Amino acid sequence: MTARPAKLIENTVYAALLLGLWCMVSVAPSWSGVVLLALAFWAFGLTVL
C-alpha cells in the first residue's frame, strides 16, 4: 500500500475543490452551495474508491 501518491492525489483534488469553490462564489453565489456539495461528494468518492 503506497500512501504517498494517494495523499498527493487527495491534496490535488482538495486544492481543485477550493479553486472551484472560489470561482463559483465569485461568479454564481446561488449555485456555490450545490456545486460545492456535488464536488465534495465526487472527490470523496474518488479518494475512497
GROMACS .gro file of N, CA and C in nm:
model
  147
    1MET      N    1   0.084  -0.119   0.000
    1MET     CA    2   0.000   0.000   0.000
    1MET      C    3   0.089   0.125   0.000
    2THR      N    4   0.074   0.207  -0.100
    2THR     CA    5   0.154   0.330  -0.108
    2THR      C    6   0.065   0.447  -0.070
    3ALA      N    7   0.095   0.508   0.043
    3ALA     CA    8   0.010   0.616   0.094
    3ALA      C    9   0.048   0.751   0.034
    4ARG      N   10   0.173   0.763  -0.012
    4ARG     CA   11   0.219   0.893  -0.059
    4ARG      C   12   0.149   0.938  -0.187
    5PRO      N   13   0.142   0.857  -0.294
    5PRO     CA   14   0.071   0.900  -0.415
    5PRO      C   15  -0.076   0.929  -0.388
    6ALA      N   16  -0.139   0.848  -0.305
    6ALA     CA   17  -0.280   0.871  -0.272
    6ALA      C   18  -0.296   1.005  -0.202
    7LYS      N   19  -0.202   1.037  -0.113
    7LYS     CA   20  -0.211   1.164  -0.041
    7LYS      C   21  -0.191   1.281  -0.137
    8LEU      N   22  -0.099   1.265  -0.232
    8LEU     CA   23  -0.077   1.371  -0.331
    8LEU      C   24  -0.203   1.393  -0.414
    9ILE      N   25  -0.265   1.282  -0.457
    9ILE     CA   26  -0.387   1.293  -0.536
    9ILE      C   27  -0.498   1.359  -0.454
   10GLU      N   28  -0.507   1.317  -0.328
   10GLU     CA   29  -0.610   1.373  -0.240
   10GLU      C   30  -0.590   1.523  -0.222
   11ASN      N   31  -0.465   1.564  -0.198
   11ASN     CA   32  -0.435   1.707  -0.180
   11ASN      C   33  -0.465   1.785  -0.307
   12THR      N   34  -0.432   1.726  -0.423
   12THR     CA   35  -0.459   1.793  -0.551
   12THR      C   36  -0.609   1.810  -0.571
   13VAL      N   37  -0.685   1.706  -0.537
   13VAL     CA   38  -0.831   1.714  -0.552
   13VAL      C   39  -0.889   1.822  -0.463
   14TYR      N   40  -0.842   1.828  -0.338
   14TYR     CA   41  -0.894   1.929  -0.246
   14TYR      C   42  -0.853   2.070  -0.290
   15ALA      N   43  -0.733   2.085  -0.346
   15ALA     CA   44  -0.690   2.215  -0.398
   15ALA      C   45  -0.780   2.257  -0.513
   16ALA      N   46  -0.813   2.161  -0.601
   16ALA     CA   47  -0.902   2.190  -0.713
   16ALA      C   48  -1.041   2.227  -0.662
   17LEU      N   49  -1.085   2.160  -0.557
   17LEU     CA   50  -1.216   2.192  -0.498
   17LEU      C   51  -1.218   2.334  -0.444
   18LEU      N   52  -1.111   2.374  -0.377
   18LEU     CA   53  -1.104   2.510  -0.322
   18LEU      C   54  -1.105   2.614  -0.433
   19LEU      N   55  -1.028   2.586  -0.540
   19LEU     CA   56  -1.026   2.678  -0.654
   19LEU      C   57  -1.163   2.687  -0.719
   20GLY      N   58  -1.227   2.571  -0.736
   20GLY     CA   59  -1.360   2.568  -0.795
   20GLY      C   60  -1.461   2.643  -0.710
   21LEU      N   61  -1.451   2.624  -0.579
   21LEU     CA   62  -1.542   2.692  -0.488
   21LEU      C   63  -1.523   2.843  -0.495
   22TRP      N   64  -1.397   2.887  -0.500
   22TRP     CA   65  -1.368   3.030  -0.509
   22TRP      C   66  -1.427   3.089  -0.637
   23CYS      N   67  -1.409   3.017  -0.749
   23CYS     CA   68  -1.464   3.064  -0.877
   23CYS      C   69  -1.616   3.069  -0.872
   24MET      N   70  -1.677   2.965  -0.815
   24MET     CA   71  -1.823   2.959  -0.810
   24MET      C   72  -1.879   3.071  -0.723
   25VAL      N   73  -1.812   3.098  -0.611
   25VAL     CA   74  -1.859   3.204  -0.521
   25VAL      C   75  -1.850   3.340  -0.590
   26SER      N   76  -1.744   3.361  -0.668
   26SER     CA   77  -1.725   3.490  -0.733
   26SER      C   78  -1.816   3.506  -0.855
   27VAL      N   79  -1.853   3.394  -0.918
   27VAL     CA   80  -1.935   3.400  -1.040
   27VAL      C   81  -2.083   3.383  -1.008
   28ALA      N   82  -2.118   3.274  -0.940
   28ALA     CA   83  -2.259   3.246  -0.913
   28ALA      C   84  -2.278   3.200  -0.769
   29PRO      N   85  -2.302   3.292  -0.676
   29PRO     CA   86  -2.317   3.258  -0.534
   29PRO      C   87  -2.434   3.165  -0.507
   30SER      N   88  -2.540   3.175  -0.588
   30SER     CA   89  -2.659   3.094  -0.562
   30SER      C   90  -2.632   2.946  -0.589
   31TRP      N   91  -2.539   2.918  -0.680
   31TRP     CA   92  -2.508   2.779  -0.717
   31TRP      C   93  -2.392   2.723  -0.637
   32SER      N   94  -2.321   2.808  -0.562
   32SER     CA   95  -2.197   2.764  -0.496
   32SER      C   96  -2.222   2.650  -0.398
   33GLY      N   97  -2.330   2.657  -0.322
   33GLY     CA   98  -2.358   2.554  -0.224
   33GLY      C   99  -2.383   2.418  -0.288
   34VAL      N  100  -2.466   2.417  -0.393
   34VAL     CA  101  -2.499   2.292  -0.462
   34VAL      C  102  -2.375   2.235  -0.529
   35VAL      N  103  -2.299   2.320  -0.597
   35VAL     CA  104  -2.179   2.274  -0.667
   35VAL      C  105  -2.076   2.223  -0.568
   36LEU      N  106  -2.061   2.293  -0.456
   36LEU     CA  107  -1.963   2.251  -0.355
   36LEU      C  108  -1.998   2.113  -0.300
   37LEU      N  109  -2.127   2.092  -0.269
   37LEU     CA  110  -2.169   1.961  -0.218
   37LEU      C  111  -2.144   1.852  -0.320
   38ALA      N  112  -2.180   1.877  -0.446
   38ALA     CA  113  -2.161   1.777  -0.551
   38ALA      C  114  -2.013   1.745  -0.569
   39LEU      N  115  -1.928   1.847  -0.575
   39LEU     CA  116  -1.785   1.825  -0.592
   39LEU      C  117  -1.724   1.756  -0.471
   40ALA      N  118  -1.772   1.791  -0.353
   40ALA     CA  119  -1.718   1.729  -0.232
   40ALA      C  120  -1.749   1.579  -0.229
   41PHE      N  121  -1.874   1.542  -0.261
   41PHE     CA  122  -1.909   1.401  -0.263
   41PHE      C  123  -1.834   1.328  -0.373
   42TRP      N  124  -1.817   1.393  -0.489
   42TRP     CA  125  -1.745   1.332  -0.601
   42TRP      C  126  -1.599   1.309  -0.566
   43ALA      N  127  -1.537   1.409  -0.505
   43ALA     CA  128  -1.396   1.396  -0.466
   43ALA      C  129  -1.380   1.291  -0.356
   44PHE      N  130  -1.475   1.287  -0.263
   44PHE     CA  131  -1.470   1.187  -0.157
   44PHE      C  132  -1.481   1.046  -0.215
   45GLY      N  133  -1.569   1.031  -0.314
   45GLY     CA  134  -1.583   0.902  -0.381
   45GLY      C  135  -1.456   0.863  -0.454
   46LEU      N  136  -1.389   0.961  -0.516
   46LEU     CA  137  -1.264   0.933  -0.587
   46LEU      C  138  -1.155   0.888  -0.490
   47THR      N  139  -1.145   0.955  -0.376
   47THR     CA  140  -1.038   0.922  -0.282
   47THR      C  141  -1.065   0.788  -0.214
   48VAL      N  142  -1.192   0.756  -0.191
   48VAL     CA  143  -1.226   0.629  -0.126
   48VAL      C  144  -1.220   0.514  -0.225
   49LEU      N  145  -1.280   0.532  -0.343
   49LEU     CA  146  -1.281   0.427  -0.446
   49LEU      C  147  -1.153   0.434  -0.526
   0.00000   0.00000   0.00000
